[in-house]
């Protein structure tokens, strides 16, 4: 099956079996908004809990926090997000599409053989639109340009073109005109991605944060009043006045969970008596007004992050940066079937966030290509220092006898350790995993079409047992009432362990019931049959091998627990 077709089949399964629904579908839906159904919510919770177990419960020096989503202007001004958390944005003057130029493809220019001239073909959705676009180019965007049509394609006749790549020196496109004179339009190394249109606005920065106002008075009323009172037609002046009036009530939906951790640094140090190195973990929703929403839940305005801010002494920061890169990659690899579909990539200096000194992405090979699922960054002491400057709070730590953490003793990356008592602002090593992207990646990784001879192809979702929404399905072989007490006994023993267990008593053939559970990733099925009545044993069926074994009822919960958790235990190095 082609990758795109496989992805569509996966999304179809997600909808059909209750993992993922388009939000507000009965009202026409909302682009980029998704609701997680009964199985999706379990899968998401299991991934998050695996992360929390691994990063908080298995460690002596990491604690959790849960901070407010609604964040005051001052916090995000200090952190640099108000001024720097921007993407470049371009509008297409022809199609009105809005896109990120750094992600857009170069223009497709078909040169005539051996000539500098050629054609740029703009792809319209239909012939009617092609006609309208032809007129718009000739009348407004490039008056006098020679434009022809071939079905849905609108063709620009180009005399010559100087190419360039994005971010480099600008190029230009010289168009043929009906008068024979030259008509030049700028070329910045990209075209509108869907149509190959070169008619674009200049780039402008676009802040990704959702701004709102904590104010009993409708902010629009304040905007109107301020505009009327200022009695000027200068847009910049009006904008400044309106911003000033609204500033006291301006808040943002947080764009990352991390800032809530930084501003609580002293509170956590004080209440938990923590000592460096230590971490503060937070999981929760973040919000970004993304220019382009893509690939179902891959890029959405509302998403969840699993973030760990690990505070270290500066001389240990490089060693811990390396440690967390390895540790996070190990978690990904441990839970994936296809290890080759996970890789890491170091950021180039020019793609790093405004706060980062170093960054490595964990990437997954999605059906459309490699995509970031987690970032591990060395944030230096940027954030703590910025909040200190803005508030006067002191986040310095005093080390009386500077030393090296025990398991870093052999690490060459530890830099010179001070010999006398030292006061410093800790360095932050951050790991930031997108929960929704993790869910999508693990679903893609697990989705398998099985073709058995003489049978219809069917789906098996080979999710890691720790992630599988339903851990065990218990099935009475038939409707025989004598099976019921055994079914309930096994279900109770598993449910007491906190394992999501369902009883499948439908009148479907047992094989059909197994297949329905393979499709949603249930790793184990237990069948109660006639032999159970005689010797108190049941069969346990494994999703991945389809093998069945007889085991005593009293062993079911310990065997399933062992199979799910195995030897999960953190290795510090
Ligand atoms: N605190 C650091 C930080 O937020 P980031 O690389 O911007 O770093 C971390 O985001 C992770 O959050 C990404 O690797 C991705 O998995 C997830 N993420 C970011 N934007 C997202 C969006 N619009 N939709 C879904 N997930 C997103």
Coordinates of C-alpha atoms and ligand atoms in Angstrom, one line a residue:
X1 CA 0.0 0.0 0.0
X2 CA 1.4 3.4 -0.9
X3 CA 2.3 5.6 2.1
X4 CA -0.5 8.2 1.6
X5 CA -3.0 5.4 1.2
X6 CA -1.8 3.7 4.4
X7 CA -2.0 7.0 6.3
X8 CA -5.6 7.5 5.1
X9 CA -6.4 3.9 6.1
X10 CA -4.9 4.6 9.6
X11 CA -7.0 7.8 10.0
X12 CA -10.1 5.9 8.9
X13 CA -9.4 3.3 11.6
X14 CA -8.9 6.0 14.2
X15 CA -12.3 7.4 13.4
X16 CA -14.1 4.1 13.0
X17 CA -12.7 2.6 16.2
X18 CA -12.8 5.6 18.5
X19 CA -9.3 7.0 18.6
X20 CA -9.7 10.3 17.0
X21 CA -12.6 12.5 15.8
X22 CA -12.8 15.8 13.9
X23 CA -13.8 18.3 16.6
X24 CA -17.3 19.8 16.2
X25 CA -17.9 17.6 13.2
X26 CA -21.7 17.8 13.4
X27 CA -21.3 21.6 13.1
X28 CA -19.1 21.4 10.1
X29 CA -15.8 20.8 12.0
X30 CA -13.0 23.1 12.9
X31 CA -9.7 23.0 11.0
X32 CA -6.9 21.6 13.2
X33 CA -9.1 20.7 16.1
X34 CA -9.5 17.1 17.1
X35 CA -11.2 15.2 19.9
X36 CA -9.8 12.0 21.3
X37 CA -12.3 9.2 21.6
X38 CA -12.5 6.4 24.2
X39 CA -9.5 4.5 22.8
X40 CA -7.5 7.7 21.8
X41 CA -7.7 9.0 25.3
X42 CA -6.3 5.8 26.8
X43 CA -3.5 5.7 24.3
X44 CA -2.6 9.3 25.0
X45 CA -2.8 8.7 28.7
X46 CA -0.6 5.6 28.5
X47 CA 2.1 7.4 26.5
X48 CA 2.1 10.3 29.0
X49 CA 2.2 8.0 32.0
X50 CA 5.1 6.0 30.5
X51 CA 6.9 9.4 30.2
X52 CA 6.0 10.5 33.7
X53 CA 7.0 7.1 35.2
X54 CA 10.3 7.2 33.5
X55 CA 11.2 10.8 34.2
X56 CA 9.6 11.4 37.6
X57 CA 8.8 8.2 39.5
X58 CA 12.0 6.3 38.6
X59 CA 14.2 9.2 39.7
X60 CA 15.1 10.6 43.1
X61 CA 15.7 14.1 41.8
X62 CA 12.8 15.0 39.5
X63 CA 9.5 16.4 40.8
X64 CA 6.3 17.4 39.0
X65 CA 4.4 20.7 38.6
X66 CA 1.2 21.8 36.9
X67 CA 1.1 25.5 36.1
X68 CA -1.5 27.9 34.6
X69 CA -2.1 27.9 30.9
X70 CA -3.3 31.5 31.0
X71 CA 0.0 33.5 31.3
X72 CA 0.5 37.2 32.0
X73 CA 2.1 39.4 29.4
X74 CA 5.1 40.1 31.7
X75 CA 6.2 36.5 31.8
X76 CA 6.3 36.0 28.1
X77 CA 7.8 39.5 27.5
X78 CA 10.6 38.5 29.9
X79 CA 11.1 35.1 28.2
X80 CA 11.4 36.7 24.8
X81 CA 8.2 35.1 23.4
X82 CA 6.4 38.4 22.8
X83 CA 9.2 39.7 20.6
X84 CA 10.8 36.7 19.2
X85 CA 8.4 33.7 19.1
X86 CA 7.6 34.4 15.4
X87 CA 7.5 32.6 12.1
X88 CA 8.0 34.3 8.8
X89 CA 4.7 34.6 6.9
X90 CA 4.0 35.2 3.2
X91 CA 0.6 35.6 1.4
X92 CA 0.1 34.7 -2.1
X93 CA -1.5 37.6 -3.9
X94 CA -3.1 35.3 -6.5
X95 CA -4.5 32.5 -4.4
X96 CA -4.7 34.2 -1.0
X97 CA -3.0 31.2 0.5
X98 CA -0.8 32.0 3.6
X99 CA 2.3 30.0 4.1
X100 CA 5.7 29.7 5.8
X101 CA 8.5 30.6 3.3
X102 CA 11.1 28.6 5.0
X103 CA 9.1 25.4 4.4
X104 CA 8.0 26.3 0.8
X105 CA 9.5 24.7 -2.3
X106 CA 11.6 26.6 -4.9
X107 CA 9.7 27.7 -8.0
X108 CA 9.3 25.2 -10.7
X109 CA 10.7 26.9 -13.8
X110 CA 10.7 24.9 -17.1
X111 CA 13.5 26.3 -19.3
X112 CA 13.3 26.1 -23.0
X113 CA 16.0 23.7 -24.4
X114 CA 19.4 25.6 -24.5
X115 CA 17.7 28.9 -23.8
X116 CA 17.4 31.2 -20.8
X117 CA 13.7 31.6 -21.5
X118 CA 11.0 29.3 -20.4
X119 CA 7.6 28.9 -18.6
X120 CA 6.3 29.0 -15.1
X121 CA 3.2 26.9 -14.8
X122 CA 0.7 27.9 -12.1
X123 CA -1.6 25.0 -11.1
X124 CA -5.2 26.1 -10.6
X125 CA -7.9 23.7 -9.3
X126 CA -10.2 24.0 -12.4
X127 CA -10.5 25.8 -15.8
X128 CA -12.8 28.5 -14.4
X129 CA -10.3 29.5 -11.7
X130 CA -7.5 29.4 -14.4
X131 CA -9.5 31.9 -16.4
X132 CA -9.9 34.2 -13.4
X133 CA -6.3 34.0 -12.4
X134 CA -5.2 34.7 -16.0
X135 CA -7.2 38.0 -15.9
X136 CA -6.0 38.9 -12.4
X137 CA -2.4 38.5 -13.4
X138 CA -2.9 40.6 -16.6
X139 CA -5.0 43.3 -15.0
X140 CA -3.4 43.6 -11.5
X141 CA -0.4 41.6 -10.6
X142 CA 1.7 41.9 -13.8
X143 CA 0.0 44.3 -16.2
X144 CA 1.0 43.6 -19.8
X145 CA 2.6 40.2 -19.0
X146 CA 2.1 37.5 -21.6
X147 CA -0.1 34.8 -20.0
X148 CA -1.6 31.8 -21.6
X149 CA -3.6 28.8 -20.4
X150 CA -3.4 25.1 -21.0
X151 CA -6.5 23.5 -19.3
X152 CA -6.1 24.2 -15.6
X153 CA -2.5 25.5 -16.0
X154 CA -1.8 29.2 -16.2
X155 CA 1.5 29.8 -18.0
X156 CA 3.8 32.8 -17.4
X157 CA 6.2 33.4 -20.3
X158 CA 9.6 34.1 -18.8
X159 CA 12.5 35.7 -20.6
X160 CA 15.0 34.8 -18.0
X161 CA 15.3 34.2 -14.3
X162 CA 18.0 34.5 -11.7
X163 CA 17.5 31.7 -9.2
X164 CA 18.3 31.8 -5.5
X165 CA 17.7 29.7 -2.4
X166 CA 15.6 30.8 0.6
X167 CA 17.4 33.2 2.9
X168 CA 20.1 34.0 0.4
X169 CA 20.4 37.0 -1.9
X170 CA 17.2 37.7 -3.9
X171 CA 16.7 36.6 -7.5
X172 CA 14.4 38.0 -10.1
X173 CA 12.0 36.8 -12.8
X174 CA 11.8 38.8 -16.0
X175 CA 8.5 38.2 -17.7
X176 CA 7.6 38.7 -21.4
X177 CA 5.2 41.4 -22.1
X178 CA 2.9 42.2 -25.0
X179 CA 4.8 45.5 -25.6
X180 CA 8.1 43.7 -25.7
X181 CA 9.5 45.6 -22.7
X182 CA 10.8 43.8 -19.6
X183 CA 8.6 43.3 -16.5
X184 CA 10.6 42.1 -13.5
X185 CA 9.2 40.5 -10.4
X186 CA 11.3 39.6 -7.3
X187 CA 12.1 36.0 -6.5
X188 CA 13.1 35.0 -3.0
X189 CA 13.8 31.3 -3.5
X190 CA 10.2 29.9 -3.1
X191 CA 6.8 29.7 -4.6
X192 CA 3.4 29.2 -3.1
X193 CA 3.5 25.5 -2.3
X194 CA 0.2 24.4 -3.7
X195 CA 0.1 26.3 -7.0
X196 CA 3.7 27.4 -7.8
X197 CA 2.6 31.0 -7.9
X198 CA 5.4 33.6 -7.8
X199 CA 3.0 36.5 -6.9
X200 CA 3.8 36.9 -3.2
X201 CA 3.9 39.6 -0.5
X202 CA 7.1 40.4 1.3
X203 CA 7.9 38.3 4.3
X204 CA 6.7 39.6 7.7
X205 CA 7.1 38.2 11.2
X206 CA 4.0 36.6 12.7
X207 CA 3.8 36.0 16.5
X208 CA 2.6 32.5 17.2
X209 CA 1.0 33.1 20.5
X210 CA -2.8 33.3 21.1
X211 CA -3.5 36.6 22.8
X212 CA -6.6 37.2 24.8
X213 CA -7.7 39.6 27.5
X214 CA -8.7 39.1 31.2
X215 CA -11.1 42.0 31.3
X216 CA -14.8 42.3 32.2
X217 CA -15.1 44.9 29.5
X218 CA -15.1 43.6 25.9
X219 CA -11.7 44.6 24.5
X220 CA -13.3 45.5 21.2
X221 CA -15.1 48.3 22.9
X222 CA -11.8 49.6 24.2
X223 CA -10.3 49.4 20.7
X224 CA -13.2 51.4 19.2
X225 CA -13.1 54.0 22.0
X226 CA -9.3 54.4 21.7
X227 CA -9.4 54.7 17.9
X228 CA -12.1 57.4 18.0
X229 CA -10.4 59.4 20.8
X230 CA -7.1 59.4 19.0
X231 CA -8.6 60.9 15.9
X232 CA -5.7 59.9 13.6
X233 CA -5.5 57.9 10.4
X234 CA -2.0 56.7 11.1
X235 CA -2.3 53.0 11.6
X236 CA 1.0 52.7 13.6
X237 CA -0.1 55.3 16.1
X238 CA -3.5 53.7 16.6
X239 CA -1.9 50.3 17.0
X240 CA 0.5 51.7 19.7
X241 CA -2.4 53.4 21.6
X242 CA -4.6 50.3 21.5
X243 CA -1.7 48.1 22.7
X244 CA -1.1 50.5 25.6
X245 CA -4.8 50.5 26.6
X246 CA -5.1 46.8 26.4
X247 CA -1.7 45.9 28.0
X248 CA -2.9 45.6 31.6
X249 CA -5.4 42.9 30.7
X250 CA -3.3 41.2 28.0
X251 CA -2.7 37.5 28.7
X252 CA -1.6 34.6 26.4
X253 CA -2.3 31.0 26.2
X254 CA 1.1 29.5 27.0
X255 CA 3.1 28.5 23.9
X256 CA 5.2 26.0 25.9
X257 CA 4.8 24.6 29.4
X258 CA 8.4 25.4 30.3
X259 CA 7.9 29.0 31.4
X260 CA 5.6 27.9 34.2
X261 CA 8.5 25.8 35.5
X262 CA 11.0 28.6 35.4
X263 CA 8.9 31.2 37.2
X264 CA 8.3 28.6 40.0
X265 CA 12.0 27.6 40.3
X266 CA 12.4 29.1 43.8
X267 CA 9.0 27.8 45.1
X268 CA 10.0 24.2 44.1
X269 CA 13.5 24.6 45.5
X270 CA 12.1 25.8 48.8
X271 CA 9.2 23.3 49.2
X272 CA 11.1 20.2 48.0
X273 CA 14.5 21.0 49.4
X274 CA 16.0 20.1 46.0
X275 CA 19.7 20.2 45.2
X276 CA 21.4 20.4 41.8
X277 CA 21.1 18.6 39.6
X278 CA 17.4 18.2 39.7
X279 CA 14.4 18.3 37.3
X280 CA 10.9 19.7 37.2
X281 CA 8.5 17.9 34.9
X282 CA 5.3 19.2 33.5
X283 CA 2.7 17.8 31.1
X284 CA -0.1 19.9 29.7
X285 CA -1.6 21.9 26.9
X286 CA 0.2 24.5 24.9
X287 CA -1.2 26.7 22.1
X288 CA 0.3 28.1 19.0
X289 CA -1.4 30.1 16.2
X290 CA 0.3 28.0 13.5
X291 CA 0.4 29.4 10.0
X292 CA -0.1 26.0 8.5
X293 CA -2.0 23.2 10.1
X294 CA -0.9 19.9 8.7
X295 CA -1.2 16.1 8.7
X296 CA -4.1 15.6 11.1
X297 CA -2.7 16.0 14.7
X298 CA 0.9 16.6 13.6
X299 CA 0.6 20.4 13.7
X300 CA -2.4 21.8 15.5
X301 CA -3.1 25.1 17.4
X302 CA -3.8 23.2 20.6
X303 CA -1.5 20.4 21.7
X304 CA 0.1 18.7 24.7
X305 CA 3.7 18.7 25.7
X306 CA 5.7 16.5 28.0
X307 CA 8.5 18.7 29.2
X308 CA 11.3 18.2 31.6
X309 CA 13.5 21.1 32.7
X310 CA 16.7 19.7 34.3
X311 CA 18.7 22.2 36.3
X312 CA 22.5 21.7 36.4
X313 CA 25.7 23.3 37.4
X314 CA 27.3 25.0 34.4
X315 CA 30.4 22.7 34.5
X316 CA 28.1 19.6 34.2
X317 CA 25.7 21.0 31.6
X318 CA 27.3 19.5 28.5
X319 CA 27.5 16.1 30.1
X320 CA 23.8 16.3 31.1
X321 CA 22.9 17.5 27.6
X322 CA 24.5 14.4 26.2
X323 CA 22.9 12.2 28.9
X324 CA 19.3 13.5 28.1
X325 CA 19.8 13.2 24.3
X326 CA 20.7 9.5 24.8
X327 CA 18.0 8.8 27.4
X328 CA 15.2 10.3 25.4
X329 CA 16.2 8.5 22.2
X330 CA 16.3 5.3 24.2
X331 CA 12.6 5.8 25.3
X332 CA 11.5 6.3 21.7
X333 CA 13.4 3.2 20.5
X334 CA 12.2 1.0 23.3
X335 CA 8.6 1.6 22.4
X336 CA 8.8 1.5 18.6
X337 CA 8.7 -1.6 16.3
X338 CA 10.6 -0.1 13.4
X339 CA 13.7 1.4 15.0
X340 CA 15.0 2.6 11.6
X341 CA 12.1 5.1 11.5
X342 CA 13.5 7.0 14.4
X343 CA 16.5 9.2 14.1
X344 CA 18.1 12.3 15.7
X345 CA 19.1 15.5 14.0
X346 CA 21.2 18.4 15.4
X347 CA 19.9 21.9 14.8
X348 CA 21.9 24.2 12.6
X349 CA 22.8 27.5 14.4
X350 CA 20.2 29.4 12.3
X351 CA 17.3 27.2 13.1
X352 CA 17.6 27.3 16.9
X353 CA 15.0 28.8 19.1
X354 CA 15.9 32.3 20.6
X355 CA 16.8 30.7 24.0
X356 CA 18.8 27.7 22.8
X357 CA 22.5 27.1 22.8
X358 CA 22.3 23.7 21.4
X359 CA 19.4 21.5 20.2
X360 CA 18.8 18.0 19.0
X361 CA 15.5 16.8 17.5
X362 CA 14.2 13.3 17.7
X363 CA 12.5 12.7 14.4
X364 CA 10.1 10.0 13.1
X365 CA 9.7 8.9 9.5
X366 CA 6.0 9.8 9.0
X367 CA 4.3 8.7 5.7
X368 CA 5.1 12.2 4.3
X369 CA 8.7 12.3 5.5
X370 CA 10.8 12.9 8.6
X371 CA 9.1 15.1 11.2
X372 CA 10.2 16.4 14.7
X373 CA 8.5 14.6 17.6
X374 CA 10.8 15.9 20.4
X375 CA 13.4 18.5 21.0
X376 CA 16.3 18.2 23.6
X377 CA 17.9 21.6 24.1
X378 CA 20.5 23.3 26.2
X379 CA 18.7 26.5 27.2
X380 CA 21.7 27.8 29.1
X381 CA 20.6 30.1 32.0
X382 CA 18.7 32.3 29.5
X383 CA 15.2 31.8 31.0
X384 CA 16.1 32.1 34.7
X385 CA 18.2 35.1 34.0
X386 CA 15.5 36.9 32.0
X387 CA 12.9 36.3 34.8
X388 CA 15.5 37.5 37.4
X389 CA 16.0 40.7 35.4
X390 CA 12.3 41.4 35.0
X391 CA 11.3 40.7 38.6
X392 CA 14.3 41.1 40.9
X393 CA 13.8 37.5 42.1
X394 CA 17.1 35.7 42.7
X395 CA 17.5 32.3 41.1
X396 CA 21.2 31.9 42.0
X397 CA 22.3 28.7 43.7
X398 CA 25.2 28.5 46.1
X399 CA 27.4 25.4 45.9
X400 CA 29.6 25.4 49.0
X401 CA 31.8 22.6 47.7
X402 CA 31.4 22.4 44.0
X403 CA 31.6 18.8 42.9
X404 CA 30.7 16.4 40.0
X405 CA 27.5 14.2 40.2
X406 CA 28.6 10.7 41.0
X407 CA 27.7 9.0 37.7
X408 CA 29.3 11.8 35.6
X409 CA 32.7 11.2 37.3
X410 CA 34.1 9.4 34.2
X411 CA 32.6 11.7 31.7
X412 CA 35.0 13.8 29.6
X413 CA 32.3 16.4 29.0
X414 CA 32.5 17.8 32.5
X415 CA 34.3 21.1 32.4
X416 CA 36.5 22.7 35.0
X417 CA 35.0 22.5 38.4
X418 CA 35.5 25.5 40.7
X419 CA 37.7 24.9 43.7
X420 CA 35.9 27.4 46.0
X421 CA 32.3 28.1 47.0
X422 CA 30.4 29.3 43.9
X423 CA 27.2 31.2 43.3
X424 CA 25.6 30.8 39.8
X425 CA 22.3 30.7 37.9
X426 CA 21.8 27.0 36.9
X427 CA 21.9 25.8 33.3
X428 CA 18.8 24.2 32.0
X429 CA 18.7 21.1 29.9
X430 CA 15.2 20.6 28.5
X431 CA 13.5 17.7 26.8
X432 CA 10.2 18.6 25.2
X433 CA 8.1 15.8 23.7
X434 CA 4.9 16.5 21.8
X435 CA 2.3 14.1 23.1
X436 CA 0.0 14.3 20.2
X437 CA 2.9 13.8 17.7
X438 CA 4.1 10.9 19.8
X439 CA 0.7 9.3 19.6
X440 CA 0.6 9.8 15.8
X441 CA 4.1 8.4 15.4
X442 CA 3.4 5.3 17.5
X443 CA 0.1 4.7 15.6
X444 CA 2.0 5.0 12.3
X445 CA 4.7 2.6 13.6
X446 CA 2.1 0.1 14.9
X447 CA -0.3 0.1 11.9
X448 CA 0.2 -3.2 10.0
X449 CA -1.9 -4.8 7.2
X450 CA -1.8 -8.6 7.5
X451 CA -2.5 -10.7 4.5
X452 CA -3.1 -14.4 5.2
X453 CA -3.5 -16.9 2.4
X454 CA -7.1 -17.2 1.3
X455 CA -8.3 -14.5 3.7
X456 CA -9.1 -10.8 3.4
X457 CA -6.3 -8.5 4.6
X458 CA -6.8 -7.2 8.1
X459 CA -5.3 -4.7 10.4
X460 CA -3.1 -5.4 13.4
X461 CA -2.1 -2.4 15.6
X462 CA 1.2 -3.5 17.1
X463 CA 1.3 -0.9 19.8
X464 CA 3.7 -1.5 22.7
X465 CA 1.6 -3.3 25.4
X466 CA 2.4 -0.4 27.7
X467 CA 0.7 2.0 25.3
X468 CA -2.2 -0.2 24.1
X469 CA -5.5 1.3 25.1
X470 CA -7.1 -2.0 26.1
X471 CA -4.6 -4.3 27.9
X472 CA -6.8 -7.4 27.9
X473 CA -10.1 -8.6 26.5
X474 CA -11.8 -11.5 28.3
X475 CA -14.0 -13.7 26.2
X476 CA -16.4 -16.4 27.2
X477 CA -16.2 -19.0 24.4
X478 CA -20.1 -19.1 24.2
X479 CA -23.0 -17.7 26.1
X480 CA -22.9 -20.6 28.6
X481 CA -23.9 -19.0 32.0
X482 CA -21.4 -21.1 33.8
X483 CA -18.5 -19.2 32.2
X484 CA -19.6 -15.9 33.7
X485 CA -18.2 -16.2 37.2
X486 CA -14.8 -17.1 35.7
X487 CA -14.9 -14.2 33.3
X488 CA -15.7 -11.8 36.1
X489 CA -13.0 -13.2 38.4
X490 CA -10.3 -12.7 35.8
X491 CA -11.6 -9.2 34.9
X492 CA -11.5 -8.2 38.6
X493 CA -8.0 -9.4 39.1
X494 CA -6.7 -7.3 36.2
X495 CA -8.8 -4.3 36.9
X496 CA -7.5 -4.2 40.5
X497 CA -4.0 -3.8 38.9
X498 CA -5.2 -0.7 37.1
X499 CA -5.2 -2.5 33.7
X500 CA -8.0 -1.5 31.3
X501 CA -9.8 -4.7 30.7
X502 CA -13.0 -5.3 28.6
X503 CA -15.3 -8.3 28.6
X504 CA -16.2 -9.4 25.1
X505 CA -19.3 -11.5 25.4
X506 CA -20.8 -10.7 21.9
X507 CA -22.1 -13.6 19.9
X508 CA -19.4 -13.2 17.3
X509 CA -17.1 -16.1 16.5
X510 CA -14.1 -16.1 18.8
X511 CA -11.7 -15.6 15.9
X512 CA -13.7 -12.5 14.8
X513 CA -13.5 -11.2 18.4
X514 CA -9.7 -11.7 18.4
X515 CA -9.4 -9.8 15.1
X516 CA -11.5 -6.9 16.4
X517 CA -9.1 -6.6 19.2
X518 CA -6.0 -6.9 17.0
X519 CA -7.3 -3.9 15.1
X520 CA -7.3 -1.7 18.2
X521 CA -4.0 -3.1 19.5
X522 CA -5.2 -5.2 22.5
X523 CA -2.1 -7.2 23.3
X524 CA -3.8 -10.1 25.2
X525 CA -7.1 -12.0 24.9
X526 CA -8.2 -14.4 27.6
X527 CA -10.7 -17.1 26.7
X528 CA -12.9 -18.9 29.2
X529 CA -14.1 -22.3 27.8
X530 CA -15.3 -25.7 28.9
X531 CA -11.9 -26.8 30.2
X532 CA -12.0 -23.8 32.5
X533 CA -14.9 -25.3 34.3
X534 CA -12.9 -28.5 34.9
X535 CA -9.4 -27.3 35.8
X536 CA -9.6 -23.5 36.3
X537 CA -7.4 -22.7 33.4
X538 CA -7.9 -20.2 30.5
X539 CA -6.2 -19.6 27.2
X540 CA -4.1 -16.5 26.7
X541 CA -3.6 -15.3 23.1
X542 CA -0.8 -13.0 22.1
X543 CA -1.8 -10.4 19.5
X544 CA 1.6 -10.4 17.6
X545 CA 2.2 -14.1 17.3
X546 CA -1.5 -15.3 17.5
X547 CA -0.1 -18.1 19.7
X548 CA -2.3 -19.4 22.5
X549 CA -1.3 -21.0 25.8
X550 CA -3.2 -22.5 28.7
X551 CA -2.5 -20.9 32.1
X552 CA -4.1 -21.1 35.5
X553 CA -6.6 -18.4 36.3
X554 CA -4.7 -17.4 39.4
X555 CA -1.6 -16.6 37.2
X556 CA -3.4 -14.3 34.7
X557 CA -2.7 -11.0 36.3
X558 CA 1.0 -11.7 37.2
X559 CA 1.7 -13.1 33.6
X560 CA 0.1 -10.0 32.0
X561 CA 1.8 -7.6 34.3
X562 CA 5.1 -9.2 33.5
X563 CA 4.5 -9.0 29.8
X564 CA 3.5 -5.4 29.9
X565 CA 6.1 -3.9 32.2
X566 CA 8.9 -6.5 31.6
X567 CA 12.1 -5.2 33.1
X568 CA 11.2 -1.5 32.7
X569 CA 13.7 0.2 34.9
X570 CA 15.8 3.3 34.3
X571 CA 19.5 3.1 33.7
X572 CA 21.1 6.3 34.8
X573 CA 23.9 5.9 32.2
Ligands
LIG1 N1 9.8 24.1 25.3 C1 10.4 23.8 24.1 C2 9.5 23.7 23.0 O1 8.3 24.0 23.1 P1 9.4 23.0 20.5 O2 10.4 22.3 19.6 O3 8.8 24.3 19.9 O4 10.1 23.2 21.8 C3 8.4 20.8 21.4 O5 8.2 22.0 20.8 C4 7.6 19.7 20.8 O6 6.2 20.1 20.9 C5 7.8 19.4 19.3 O7 8.9 18.5 19.2 C6 6.5 18.8 18.9 O8 6.5 17.5 19.2 C7 5.5 19.5 19.8 N2 4.8 20.6 19.0 C8 5.3 21.9 18.8 N3 4.4 22.6 18.1 C9 3.3 21.7 17.9 C10 2.1 21.9 17.2 N4 1.7 23.0 16.6 N5 1.2 20.8 17.1 C11 1.6 19.6 17.7 N6 2.8 19.4 18.4 C12 3.6 20.5 18.5

